[in-house]
Short mmCIF file of C-alpha atoms in Angstrom, two decimals:
data_model
loop_
_atom_site.label_atom_id
_atom_site.label_comp_id
_atom_site.label_asym_id
_atom_site.label_seq_id
_atom_site.Cartn_x
_atom_site.Cartn_y
_atom_site.Cartn_z
CA MET A 804 28.08 -131.99 147.92
CA LEU A 805 26.55 -134.83 148.42
CA ASN A 806 29.48 -136.31 150.99
CA THR A 807 29.07 -133.61 153.35
CA LEU A 808 24.80 -134.30 152.96
CA VAL A 809 26.04 -137.39 153.85
CA ALA A 810 27.27 -136.84 156.46
CA SER A 811 24.87 -134.37 157.85
CA LEU A 812 22.17 -136.68 157.66
CA LEU A 813 24.58 -140.10 160.06
CA LEU A 814 25.89 -136.95 161.62
CA ALA A 815 22.31 -135.71 162.50
CA VAL A 816 21.02 -138.65 165.04
CA ASN A 817 20.08 -137.15 168.25
CA ALA A 818 21.87 -139.08 171.39
CA THR A 819 19.60 -138.12 173.70
CA PHE A 820 16.48 -140.44 172.17
CA ALA A 821 16.32 -143.93 172.41
CA PRO A 822 13.96 -146.08 170.47
CA PRO A 823 10.68 -146.46 171.90
CA MET A 824 10.30 -150.55 171.91
CA PRO A 825 11.89 -152.55 174.22
CA HIS A 826 13.09 -154.21 170.78
CA GLU A 827 14.67 -153.88 167.91
CA ILE A 828 12.76 -151.08 164.98
CA SER A 829 11.88 -152.64 162.17
CA LEU A 830 10.32 -149.92 160.03
CA ALA A 831 7.48 -151.31 157.42
CA GLY A 832 6.98 -147.98 156.07
CA ASN A 833 9.69 -145.04 156.48
CA PHE A 834 9.19 -141.06 156.62
CA GLY A 835 8.22 -139.07 154.08
CA GLU A 836 6.14 -141.83 151.49
CA PRO A 837 4.29 -140.30 149.06
CA ARG A 838 0.09 -141.54 149.82
CA PRO A 839 -2.59 -139.37 147.74
CA ASN A 840 -2.89 -135.34 149.94
CA HIS A 841 -0.68 -136.38 152.31
CA PHE A 842 2.83 -137.38 152.73
CA HIS A 843 3.59 -139.83 155.35
CA GLY A 844 4.64 -138.22 158.52
CA GLY A 845 6.81 -141.06 160.62
CA LEU A 846 7.80 -144.22 160.97
CA ASP A 847 5.77 -147.67 161.52
CA ILE A 848 7.53 -149.71 163.34
CA ARG A 849 6.31 -153.14 163.16
CA THR A 850 5.17 -154.91 166.76
CA GLU A 851 5.30 -158.67 165.44
CA GLY A 852 1.83 -158.86 164.76
CA VAL A 853 0.61 -158.66 167.66
CA GLU A 854 -1.07 -155.44 170.20
CA GLY A 855 0.08 -155.46 173.59
CA LYS A 856 3.85 -154.08 173.81
CA ARG A 857 5.46 -151.74 175.87
CA VAL A 858 5.76 -148.32 174.03
CA MET A 859 8.23 -145.75 176.25
CA SER A 860 8.90 -141.93 175.44
CA ILE A 861 12.24 -141.50 173.29
CA GLY A 862 13.31 -139.43 175.49
CA ASP A 863 12.87 -136.61 178.72
CA GLY A 864 9.60 -134.44 178.71
CA TYR A 865 6.36 -134.44 179.32
CA VAL A 866 2.88 -136.34 178.39
CA SER A 867 1.50 -132.74 176.13
CA ARG A 868 -1.44 -134.32 174.99
CA LEU A 869 -3.24 -136.90 174.34
CA THR A 870 -5.53 -137.68 171.74
CA VAL A 871 -8.84 -140.38 170.81
CA GLY A 872 -10.46 -140.92 167.57
CA LEU A 873 -8.68 -138.59 165.77
CA TYR A 874 -6.67 -137.56 162.85
CA GLY A 875 -7.15 -141.42 162.00
CA PHE A 876 -4.05 -141.79 164.54
CA GLY A 877 -6.90 -143.98 166.88
CA ASN A 878 -5.26 -143.05 170.61
CA ALA A 879 -1.99 -141.47 171.13
CA VAL A 880 0.35 -139.97 173.14
CA TYR A 881 1.86 -136.17 172.15
CA VAL A 882 5.23 -136.17 174.04
CA THR A 883 6.99 -132.51 174.23
CA HIS A 884 10.89 -132.61 174.94
CA PRO A 885 13.26 -129.80 175.84
CA GLU A 886 15.61 -130.11 173.09
CA GLY A 887 12.88 -128.22 171.22
CA TYR A 888 10.48 -131.23 169.68
CA THR A 889 7.24 -133.58 170.18
CA SER A 890 7.34 -137.41 169.87
CA VAL A 891 3.85 -138.47 168.94
CA TYR A 892 2.89 -141.97 169.63
CA CYS A 893 -0.46 -143.25 167.33
CA HIS A 894 -2.10 -146.42 167.06
CA LEU A 895 -2.40 -147.33 170.71
CA GLN A 896 -4.62 -150.24 172.35
CA ARG A 897 -4.04 -147.93 175.60
CA PHE A 898 -2.18 -146.03 177.85
CA SER A 899 -0.52 -146.36 180.51
CA PRO A 900 -2.68 -146.54 184.09
CA ARG A 901 -2.22 -143.21 185.22
CA LEU A 902 -3.01 -141.96 181.92
CA GLU A 903 -6.06 -143.95 181.21
CA GLN A 904 -7.94 -142.74 184.40
CA MET A 905 -7.24 -139.07 182.86
CA LEU A 906 -8.40 -140.37 179.87
CA LYS A 907 -11.71 -141.53 181.16
CA ARG A 908 -12.47 -138.90 183.47
CA TRP A 909 -11.97 -136.34 180.45
CA GLN A 910 -14.72 -137.89 179.02
CA TYR A 911 -16.81 -139.39 181.74
CA GLU A 912 -17.25 -135.29 182.52
CA HIS A 913 -17.63 -134.41 178.60
CA GLU A 914 -19.78 -137.32 177.84
CA GLN A 915 -18.08 -138.61 175.45
CA TRP A 916 -15.95 -141.06 173.49
CA GLU A 917 -13.62 -138.27 170.56
CA ALA A 918 -10.88 -136.41 172.98
CA ASP A 919 -9.07 -133.99 173.55
CA ILE A 920 -6.75 -133.57 175.52
CA SER A 921 -4.33 -130.80 176.81
CA LEU A 922 -1.83 -131.10 179.80
CA SER A 923 0.89 -128.62 181.48
CA ALA A 924 4.43 -129.94 181.90
CA SER A 925 3.58 -130.40 185.40
CA ASP A 926 0.82 -133.32 184.71
CA TYR A 927 2.25 -135.89 183.86
CA PRO A 928 6.40 -135.15 183.12
CA VAL A 929 8.52 -138.24 181.47
CA ALA A 930 11.23 -139.90 181.44
CA GLN A 931 13.43 -141.03 178.78
CA GLY A 932 12.44 -145.70 179.18
CA GLN A 933 9.18 -144.37 180.54
CA LEU A 934 6.27 -146.33 180.54
CA ILE A 935 3.06 -144.47 178.57
CA ALA A 936 1.07 -146.83 176.73
CA PHE A 937 0.63 -149.89 175.09
CA SER A 938 0.37 -150.63 171.15
CA GLY A 939 -2.34 -151.30 169.31
CA ASN A 940 -4.36 -151.50 166.06
CA THR A 941 -6.58 -148.34 167.08
CA GLY A 942 -7.97 -145.82 163.83
CA HIS A 943 -6.65 -145.99 160.75
CA SER A 944 -4.62 -148.88 161.06
CA PHE A 945 -3.89 -152.05 158.92
CA GLY A 946 -2.05 -154.28 161.76
CA PRO A 947 -0.73 -153.68 164.86
CA HIS A 948 1.94 -151.40 164.49
CA LEU A 949 3.01 -148.42 166.25
CA HIS A 950 3.51 -145.04 163.81
CA LEU A 951 6.11 -142.46 165.38
CA GLU A 952 6.12 -139.37 164.44
CA VAL A 953 8.46 -136.13 165.32
CA HIS A 954 7.31 -132.97 165.16
CA ASP A 955 9.40 -129.27 165.85
CA THR A 956 7.43 -128.17 168.89
CA ARG A 957 6.91 -124.18 167.28
CA SER A 958 6.37 -125.04 163.43
CA TRP A 959 4.49 -128.46 164.32
CA ASP A 960 7.00 -128.96 161.11
CA MET A 961 6.51 -133.07 160.14
CA LEU A 962 10.75 -133.91 160.83
CA ASP A 963 12.53 -137.16 159.21
CA PRO A 964 12.72 -139.36 163.08
CA LEU A 965 15.73 -141.53 161.62
CA GLU A 966 17.31 -138.35 162.35
CA PHE A 967 16.61 -139.71 165.72
CA LEU A 968 16.56 -142.79 165.84
CA GLY A 969 18.36 -143.97 162.58
CA ALA A 970 21.04 -145.32 165.63
CA TYR A 971 18.80 -148.44 166.26
CA VAL A 972 18.34 -149.05 162.63
CA ASN A 973 19.94 -151.54 160.49
CA ASP A 974 19.63 -150.52 156.48
CA THR A 975 23.07 -151.23 154.07
CA VAL A 976 19.78 -151.68 150.95
CA SER A 977 20.34 -148.93 148.30
CA PRO A 978 17.27 -147.85 146.65
CA GLN A 979 15.72 -149.08 143.64
CA VAL A 980 15.04 -146.82 140.46
CA HIS A 981 11.98 -148.69 138.53
CA GLY A 982 11.40 -146.01 135.91
CA VAL A 983 11.70 -142.41 134.76
CA MET A 984 8.77 -141.03 132.91
CA MET A 985 9.79 -138.51 130.41
CA TYR A 986 6.95 -135.07 129.56
CA GLN A 987 6.86 -132.91 126.46
CA PHE A 988 5.33 -129.57 126.85
CA SER A 989 4.47 -129.18 123.13
CA GLY A 990 0.25 -128.66 123.61
CA PRO A 991 -2.48 -127.91 126.70
CA ILE A 992 -1.56 -131.33 128.28
CA PRO A 993 1.77 -133.32 128.67
CA GLN A 994 2.65 -135.79 126.38
CA ARG A 995 3.94 -139.04 128.86
CA SER A 996 6.48 -140.89 127.63
CA ALA A 997 9.37 -143.68 129.83
CA VAL A 998 12.75 -143.89 129.33
CA SER A 999 15.31 -145.61 130.02
CA PRO A 1000 19.29 -146.29 129.90
CA SER A 1001 18.70 -148.26 127.36
CA SER A 1002 17.22 -146.91 125.07
CA PRO A 1003 17.66 -142.92 124.07
CA ALA A 1004 14.68 -140.47 124.39
CA THR A 1005 14.49 -138.95 121.08
CA ALA A 1006 13.06 -134.65 122.49
CA TRP A 1007 13.05 -131.08 121.44
CA GLY A 1008 11.67 -127.77 123.47
CA ASP A 1009 10.98 -127.87 127.18
CA VAL A 1010 10.78 -130.79 129.00
CA GLY A 1011 10.49 -132.80 132.73
CA PHE A 1012 11.22 -136.02 134.22
CA ALA A 1013 8.97 -138.04 136.63
CA LEU A 1014 10.61 -141.40 139.07
CA TYR A 1015 9.85 -143.83 140.52
CA ALA A 1016 11.25 -145.05 143.10
CA ASP A 1017 11.25 -147.18 146.24
CA ASP A 1018 13.73 -147.56 149.49
CA TYR A 1019 14.16 -151.78 150.47
CA MET A 1020 16.27 -152.68 153.50
CA GLN A 1021 17.58 -155.99 154.29
CA ASN A 1022 15.38 -158.98 156.09
CA SER A 1023 11.86 -157.25 154.73
CA GLY A 1024 9.64 -157.38 151.82
CA ASN A 1025 8.69 -153.38 152.31
CA HIS A 1026 9.14 -150.55 150.40
CA TYR A 1027 9.74 -147.80 151.54
CA GLY A 1028 9.82 -143.41 150.15
CA ILE A 1029 13.02 -142.28 149.05
CA ARG A 1030 15.18 -139.65 150.96
CA LEU A 1031 17.40 -137.78 148.66
CA THR A 1032 16.97 -137.06 145.08
CA GLN A 1033 18.82 -135.10 142.88
CA LEU A 1034 18.35 -134.57 138.98
CA LEU A 1035 21.94 -134.01 136.40
CA LEU A 1036 21.72 -132.15 133.72
CA ASP A 1037 25.09 -133.10 132.67
CA GLY A 1038 26.70 -132.97 135.35
CA ARG A 1039 24.88 -130.33 137.18
CA GLU A 1040 21.82 -130.05 139.39
CA VAL A 1041 19.05 -129.60 137.98
CA PHE A 1042 16.52 -130.67 140.92
CA ARG A 1043 17.17 -132.08 144.06
CA ALA A 1044 14.16 -133.43 146.70
CA ASP A 1045 15.28 -133.68 150.24
CA VAL A 1046 11.97 -135.12 152.34
CA ASN A 1047 12.91 -133.68 155.84
CA GLY A 1048 11.29 -130.97 157.37
CA VAL A 1049 7.83 -131.13 155.99
CA PRO A 1050 4.87 -128.09 156.95
CA HIS A 1051 2.07 -129.72 158.15
CA ALA A 1052 -0.26 -127.60 156.40
CA MET A 1053 1.83 -128.08 152.71
CA ASN A 1054 0.72 -132.17 153.33
CA ARG A 1055 -1.59 -131.77 149.75
CA MET A 1056 0.58 -130.86 147.69
CA VAL A 1057 2.36 -134.02 148.08
CA ASN A 1058 -0.51 -134.14 144.95
CA SER A 1059 1.28 -131.51 143.00
CA TRP A 1060 4.95 -133.24 143.48
CA GLY A 1061 3.74 -136.65 141.63
CA ASP A 1062 2.02 -137.30 138.95
CA TYR A 1063 -1.21 -137.41 140.80
CA ASP A 1064 -3.94 -138.75 137.67
CA TYR A 1065 -1.47 -141.50 136.63
CA PHE A 1066 -1.21 -142.67 140.46
CA ARG A 1067 -4.62 -142.59 140.02
CA GLN A 1068 -4.83 -144.99 137.03
CA HIS A 1069 -1.97 -147.07 137.58
CA ASP A 1070 -1.29 -146.88 141.71
CA ARG A 1071 2.04 -146.15 141.16
CA TRP A 1072 3.88 -142.86 141.98
CA TYR A 1073 6.30 -140.10 139.64
CA LEU A 1074 7.73 -138.23 141.22
CA LYS A 1075 7.92 -134.58 139.46
CA SER A 1076 11.31 -133.84 138.93
CA PHE A 1077 10.31 -130.63 138.17
CA VAL A 1078 8.44 -127.75 139.75
CA GLU A 1079 4.89 -126.50 139.72
CA PRO A 1080 5.08 -122.83 139.93
CA GLY A 1081 2.82 -123.26 142.74
CA ASN A 1082 3.62 -125.61 144.80
CA THR A 1083 5.89 -123.90 147.38
CA LEU A 1084 7.48 -127.43 149.39
CA PRO A 1085 10.19 -126.35 151.54
CA ILE A 1086 11.64 -129.91 150.45
CA LEU A 1087 12.09 -129.55 146.78
CA GLN A 1088 14.40 -127.36 145.10
CA ALA A 1089 15.34 -126.31 141.72
CA ASP A 1090 17.15 -124.48 138.92
CA GLU A 1091 15.82 -120.73 137.33
CA ARG A 1092 13.54 -123.31 135.36
CA ARG A 1093 12.48 -125.38 137.72
CA GLY A 1094 13.87 -127.79 137.18
CA ILE A 1095 12.62 -128.16 133.37
CA VAL A 1096 15.14 -129.33 131.04
CA ARG A 1097 15.53 -126.95 127.33
CA ILE A 1098 16.49 -128.99 125.18
CA ASP A 1099 17.52 -126.98 121.87
CA GLN A 1100 20.60 -128.62 120.00
CA GLU A 1101 21.39 -131.71 117.61
CA ARG A 1102 24.02 -133.11 120.37
CA ASP A 1103 22.87 -135.95 123.16
CA TYR A 1104 21.60 -134.76 126.46
CA HIS A 1105 22.73 -137.14 129.81
CA LEU A 1106 20.64 -136.70 132.82
CA GLU A 1107 21.50 -138.70 135.42
CA TYR A 1108 19.38 -139.02 138.94
CA VAL A 1109 21.41 -140.66 142.08
CA LEU A 1110 19.43 -141.60 144.98
CA THR A 1111 20.66 -141.64 148.74
CA ASP A 1112 18.59 -143.13 151.42
CA TYR A 1113 19.43 -142.03 155.53
CA PHE A 1114 21.49 -144.45 155.80
CA GLY A 1115 23.57 -142.99 153.41
CA ASN A 1116 22.99 -145.97 150.52
CA GLN A 1117 22.84 -144.65 146.93
CA THR A 1118 22.29 -145.39 143.81
CA ARG A 1119 22.23 -143.57 140.25
CA TYR A 1120 20.49 -144.00 137.34
CA PRO A 1121 22.56 -142.67 134.20
CA PHE A 1122 20.22 -142.43 130.78
CA THR A 1123 20.21 -139.94 127.39
CA ILE A 1124 17.65 -137.49 125.59
CA HIS A 1125 19.08 -137.46 122.01
CA GLY A 1126 18.55 -132.87 120.76
CA ALA A 1127 16.54 -133.89 117.91
CA PRO A 1128 14.26 -130.84 115.91
CA SER A 1129 10.57 -131.21 116.18
CA GLN A 1130 7.47 -129.81 114.34
CA CYS A 1131 5.39 -129.54 116.88
CA PRO A 1132 5.47 -126.01 117.94
CA THR A 1133 7.07 -126.22 122.21
CA VAL A 1134 4.62 -124.92 125.00
CA SER A 1135 6.46 -123.42 128.06
CA PRO A 1136 5.27 -125.04 131.23
CA LEU A 1137 6.02 -122.43 133.80
CA GLY A 1138 3.66 -119.62 132.29
CA PRO A 1139 0.58 -119.64 131.76
CA SER A 1140 -2.37 -121.53 128.71
CA LEU A 1141 -5.46 -120.43 127.45
CA PRO A 1142 -8.39 -122.87 128.41
CA PRO A 1143 -10.46 -124.94 125.36
CA SER A 1144 -12.83 -124.04 124.74
CA GLY A 1145 -15.97 -124.16 127.47
CA GLN A 1146 -14.14 -124.95 130.12
CA TYR A 1147 -12.60 -122.35 133.41
CA LEU A 1148 -8.73 -122.14 133.47
CA LEU A 1149 -8.76 -121.84 137.23
CA ARG A 1150 -4.83 -120.13 137.40
CA TRP A 1151 -2.11 -120.78 140.78
CA ASN A 1152 -1.65 -117.03 141.18
CA HIS A 1153 -5.22 -115.55 141.03
CA THR A 1154 -7.93 -116.11 143.73
CA ASN A 1155 -10.86 -117.94 141.05
CA VAL A 1156 -14.66 -117.47 141.57
CA ILE A 1157 -16.48 -119.51 139.33
CA SER A 1158 -20.43 -118.44 139.47
CA ARG A 1159 -23.86 -119.21 137.97
CA PRO A 1160 -27.09 -118.73 139.64
CA GLY A 1161 -27.76 -120.75 142.63
CA MET A 1162 -23.50 -121.15 142.79
CA GLN A 1163 -20.53 -119.54 143.74
CA LEU A 1164 -16.99 -121.51 144.41
CA VAL A 1165 -14.43 -119.50 145.52
CA VAL A 1166 -10.53 -120.41 145.03
CA PRO A 1167 -7.66 -118.41 146.88
CA TYR A 1168 -4.28 -117.42 145.48
CA GLY A 1169 -1.72 -120.98 145.79
CA TYR A 1170 -4.98 -123.86 146.34
CA VAL A 1171 -3.40 -125.54 142.72
CA GLY A 1172 0.42 -125.81 141.76
CA THR A 1173 -0.27 -125.59 138.14
CA ASP A 1174 -3.62 -124.29 135.98
CA VAL A 1175 -5.98 -126.36 135.69
CA ALA A 1176 -8.82 -127.29 133.34
CA LEU A 1177 -12.17 -127.48 135.52
CA GLN A 1178 -15.75 -128.00 133.06
CA LEU A 1179 -19.06 -127.38 134.40
CA GLN A 1180 -21.23 -129.08 134.19
CA ALA A 1181 -25.12 -128.23 136.27
CA GLU A 1182 -27.38 -131.36 136.40
CA THR A 1183 -30.94 -130.52 135.93
CA THR A 1184 -32.47 -131.91 139.04
CA ASP A 1185 -35.65 -131.91 141.18
CA GLY A 1186 -34.19 -132.01 144.39
CA LEU A 1187 -32.35 -128.60 145.89
CA SER A 1188 -30.65 -127.07 143.43
CA PRO A 1189 -28.16 -128.61 140.01
CA ALA A 1190 -26.29 -131.18 140.53
CA TYR A 1191 -22.99 -129.39 139.50
CA MET A 1192 -20.04 -131.33 138.07
CA PHE A 1193 -16.26 -129.01 137.83
CA SER A 1194 -14.44 -132.34 137.33
CA GLU A 1195 -14.87 -136.01 136.24
CA ARG A 1196 -12.37 -137.63 138.13
CA SER A 1197 -10.50 -136.17 141.56
CA CYS A 1198 -8.55 -133.01 141.34
CA PRO A 1199 -7.40 -131.77 144.68
CA LEU A 1200 -6.22 -128.81 146.40
CA PHE A 1201 -3.55 -127.66 148.79
CA TYR A 1202 -6.10 -125.89 150.47
CA GLU A 1203 -10.27 -126.04 151.26
CA ALA A 1204 -12.35 -123.81 148.93
CA GLU A 1205 -15.02 -122.83 149.50
CA LEU A 1206 -18.63 -123.92 147.87
CA SER A 1207 -21.46 -122.46 148.21
CA LEU A 1208 -25.02 -123.66 146.83
CA ALA A 1209 -28.71 -121.75 147.22
CA PRO A 1210 -31.43 -123.66 147.59
CA ARG A 1211 -34.43 -123.32 144.76
CA HIS A 1212 -36.92 -122.88 147.63
CA ASP A 1213 -37.97 -122.52 150.96
CA VAL A 1214 -37.67 -125.25 153.63
CA GLU A 1215 -38.75 -125.84 157.23
CA ASP A 1216 -35.54 -126.12 158.97
CA PRO A 1217 -32.64 -124.32 156.86
CA THR A 1218 -29.76 -125.51 159.38
CA LYS A 1219 -30.79 -129.13 158.24
CA LEU A 1220 -28.80 -128.14 154.43
CA PHE A 1221 -26.24 -129.56 153.83
CA ILE A 1222 -23.99 -130.15 150.60
CA GLY A 1223 -23.35 -133.40 149.92
CA TRP A 1224 -20.06 -134.54 148.11
CA LYS A 1225 -19.93 -137.66 145.42
CA LEU A 1226 -17.05 -139.25 144.08
CA GLY A 1227 -17.32 -142.55 144.08
CA ASN A 1228 -19.14 -142.59 147.44
CA SER A 1229 -21.33 -140.12 148.83
CA LEU A 1230 -19.91 -137.98 152.45
CA CYS A 1231 -21.28 -135.48 153.51
CA LEU A 1232 -20.40 -131.52 153.33
CA GLY A 1233 -22.08 -130.58 156.13
CA GLY A 1234 -21.85 -126.50 155.27
CA GLU A 1235 -23.44 -123.46 157.22
CA TYR A 1236 -27.06 -120.94 155.72
CA LYS A 1237 -26.92 -118.13 156.41
CA ASP A 1238 -28.48 -115.08 154.23
CA GLY A 1239 -30.53 -118.26 151.80
CA TRP A 1240 -27.02 -119.21 151.37
CA VAL A 1241 -24.88 -123.35 152.66
CA THR A 1242 -21.55 -122.27 152.52
CA ALA A 1243 -18.78 -125.50 152.85
CA ARG A 1244 -15.81 -126.55 151.72
CA VAL A 1245 -14.11 -128.50 149.63
CA LYS A 1246 -10.92 -130.41 149.12
CA ASP A 1247 -11.42 -131.57 145.82
CA MET A 1248 -12.87 -130.47 142.55
CA GLY A 1249 -14.03 -133.77 141.28
CA GLY A 1250 -17.71 -135.56 141.18
CA THR A 1251 -20.63 -133.56 141.59
CA PHE A 1252 -22.14 -131.27 145.02
CA ARG A 1253 -24.89 -130.76 145.24
CA LEU A 1254 -27.73 -129.29 147.65
CA LEU A 1255 -29.01 -131.70 150.85
CA TYR A 1256 -31.86 -131.63 153.56
CA ASP A 1257 -31.72 -134.47 156.17
CA ASP A 1258 -34.19 -133.92 158.90
CA GLN A 1259 -34.27 -137.61 159.18
CA PRO A 1260 -33.09 -139.43 163.25
CA PRO A 1261 -30.02 -142.12 162.96
CA VAL A 1262 -31.41 -145.38 163.85
CA ILE A 1263 -30.26 -147.28 167.26
CA THR A 1264 -30.46 -151.04 166.83
CA ALA A 1265 -30.21 -152.75 170.00
CA LYS A 1266 -28.35 -156.18 170.00
CA ALA A 1267 -27.45 -156.22 173.60
CA THR A 1268 -28.57 -155.43 176.37
CA ASP A 1269 -28.07 -158.00 179.56
CA GLY A 1270 -25.73 -159.46 181.10
CA GLY A 1271 -24.12 -156.79 182.15
CA PHE A 1272 -22.81 -155.74 177.99
CA LEU A 1273 -24.50 -153.35 176.31
CA ARG A 1274 -24.21 -153.29 172.61
CA PHE A 1275 -25.75 -151.40 169.71
CA GLY A 1276 -25.65 -151.18 166.15
CA ILE A 1277 -26.18 -146.94 164.82
CA GLU A 1278 -26.16 -146.41 161.68
CA ASP A 1279 -27.66 -142.94 159.47
CA ARG A 1280 -27.68 -142.69 156.09
CA ASP A 1281 -27.39 -139.53 154.99
CA THR A 1282 -25.24 -137.16 156.94
CA GLY A 1283 -23.09 -140.05 159.86
CA ILE A 1284 -22.64 -139.61 163.27
CA ARG A 1285 -22.19 -137.13 164.97
CA SER A 1286 -22.44 -138.35 169.15
CA TYR A 1287 -23.36 -141.37 170.94
CA LYS A 1288 -24.30 -141.43 174.96
CA GLY A 1289 -25.82 -144.33 177.34
CA TYR A 1290 -27.48 -143.44 180.58
CA ILE A 1291 -28.69 -146.06 183.54
CA ASP A 1292 -31.10 -144.11 185.45
CA GLY A 1293 -29.66 -140.83 184.26
CA GLN A 1294 -25.65 -141.66 185.10
CA PHE A 1295 -23.93 -140.96 181.98
CA VAL A 1296 -22.21 -144.68 180.49
CA LEU A 1297 -19.13 -144.09 178.03
CA LEU A 1298 -19.34 -145.94 174.89
CA LYS A 1299 -17.12 -147.95 172.94
CA PRO A 1300 -16.44 -147.76 169.07
CA LEU A 1301 -16.99 -151.45 168.35
CA ASN A 1302 -15.32 -151.58 165.56
CA LYS A 1303 -13.34 -148.40 163.13
CA ALA A 1304 -16.63 -148.47 160.31
CA LEU A 1305 -18.96 -147.05 163.41
CA THR A 1306 -21.44 -149.14 162.78
CA GLU A 1307 -22.04 -150.95 166.65
CA VAL A 1308 -20.67 -149.61 169.80
CA GLY A 1309 -21.25 -150.48 173.86
CA CYS A 1310 -19.42 -151.07 176.76
CA ARG A 1311 -19.00 -153.26 179.73
CA LEU A 1312 -21.26 -152.03 182.59
CA SER A 1313 -18.79 -153.41 185.23
CA ASN A 1314 -15.63 -151.29 183.72
CA THR A 1315 -18.36 -148.27 184.52
CA PRO A 1316 -18.75 -146.44 187.85
CA VAL A 1317 -22.39 -147.53 187.62
CA LYS A 1318 -22.81 -150.15 190.82
CA LYS A 1319 -25.03 -153.24 190.30
CA THR A 1320 -27.56 -153.57 192.10
CA GLY A 1321 -29.49 -156.64 190.51
CA ALA A 1322 -32.57 -154.00 190.25
CA ARG A 1323 -34.93 -153.08 187.23
CA ARG A 1324 -32.89 -150.02 185.97
CA GLN A 1325 -33.69 -147.50 182.67
CA LEU A 1326 -30.97 -147.71 179.92
CA LYS A 1327 -31.73 -145.23 178.06
CA VAL A 1328 -29.36 -144.01 174.46
CA VAL A 1329 -29.13 -141.01 172.65
CA VAL A 1330 -27.67 -140.18 168.95
CA THR A 1331 -26.92 -137.75 167.49
CA ASP A 1332 -26.91 -136.96 163.98
CA LEU A 1333 -23.77 -134.12 161.80
CA ARG A 1334 -27.37 -132.04 161.53
CA ASP A 1335 -28.39 -132.24 165.14
CA ASN A 1336 -31.15 -134.39 164.83
CA GLU A 1337 -31.59 -136.79 167.09
CA ALA A 1338 -32.42 -140.43 168.37
CA THR A 1339 -33.64 -142.33 171.66
CA TYR A 1340 -33.43 -145.94 172.35
CA VAL A 1341 -34.59 -146.40 176.09
CA THR A 1342 -35.76 -150.15 177.77
CA ASP A 1343 -34.91 -151.85 181.26
CA ILE A 1344 -32.19 -153.90 182.03
CA ILE A 1345 -31.72 -155.89 185.58
CA TYR A 1346 -28.06 -154.31 186.28
#
């Protein structure tokens, strides 16, 4: 089975695709690496630490979409290919000249910097190797590189780009195991313990295992995610994870595959080799016991991890668990358990509703991997609502649940109400007001939630308004910035972010349609926040 799989991986390279850059592909990151709330969705290709490298289409097709400022991608180009795939090129410095013209025309028509432009097959056809953009460092990028994704066009499943570009990457280094964790289900909370080949562990009852490992490549100090993980028990496979074809909507299930609590405390991903009942990631396969191992005989149980990267480099990691009876009762991890006193049990296989006067939380079926105990606390304050806490620590959901809060008293303008969330940093969750309630979408049950009110406009600070260059500081402390626009004598000029934090915006007027006349002109800047409070700055300039 293993040899067949490796052979299929190696033969999966599609010869119709070519590298996106005119130099040897060196990877800073690979596909499927576990991250909080998502898998790394593509390859991070090095650009020698600089911006402005040529980026070409990996195959024939057409540019189907351009985005600016969305999903953390910065500037991104989408190319749809006739083979049924769509390639996505992210963190770009700029697009090709013709695409730049299309973008600027759209931005001026819509009077906004953020853009999401759909194109037809006839708008911008491309051939393999055709220039589409230049590499950069825009969006949620911490250094110049090209992030390349490949999706199934119909399902939008995230595919391993090495399936198409593996022939252009050199890798002869095997994965490496850093640690194995055993979970003994002998109480409400599984007990973790480290195991290793040199020191056989003792267990009794139901146990699960998790792996901390990385892949590596020569001439690189980076570490990478593991493509294929198998756990064998006495020579029989009980679990496998083949990280390819991840449904985009299931991205947050990575928190269930990984030991999320341990990662938050130690910054290390131990990936479980058992499947929680609510985790439906198709990349995870297990036996009839979901990968849980039953230790019920006084003997040695021989286990082995087999790790294989895309290129067939392999590592085997055997270890032994000795079966010895324990006085502790075994609690099955596959069935429901009762919550400790005073807690709510968020069940993975039920629609959960938690209500109090002025508060309702609805978490539908399948939003968590297993039953989760929540402790509801309502801190009485003088504000518009109590501060509600369901969990002190981060407790992520697979999808967005609904939280509704009602204000204690009438307010002048209910549309200015919003739900605020604090888990470390404070964030505005927004929300829609209807029939006396504000309802917002929540992805994590950790931290505190409360109803707040924002009728204060943003603050605009002029930092440069002469010499043909405009620069403004913009700030909104409560809900955040929704939009920012500039006008010269009523004519729109496109302001762009000058930093990643969106605290400064500006433009060079020579790059706008406004013609220089040397006359006195009226400059107006309008900034709107997420509750539609508006600030306006007006001055005269000579241009």
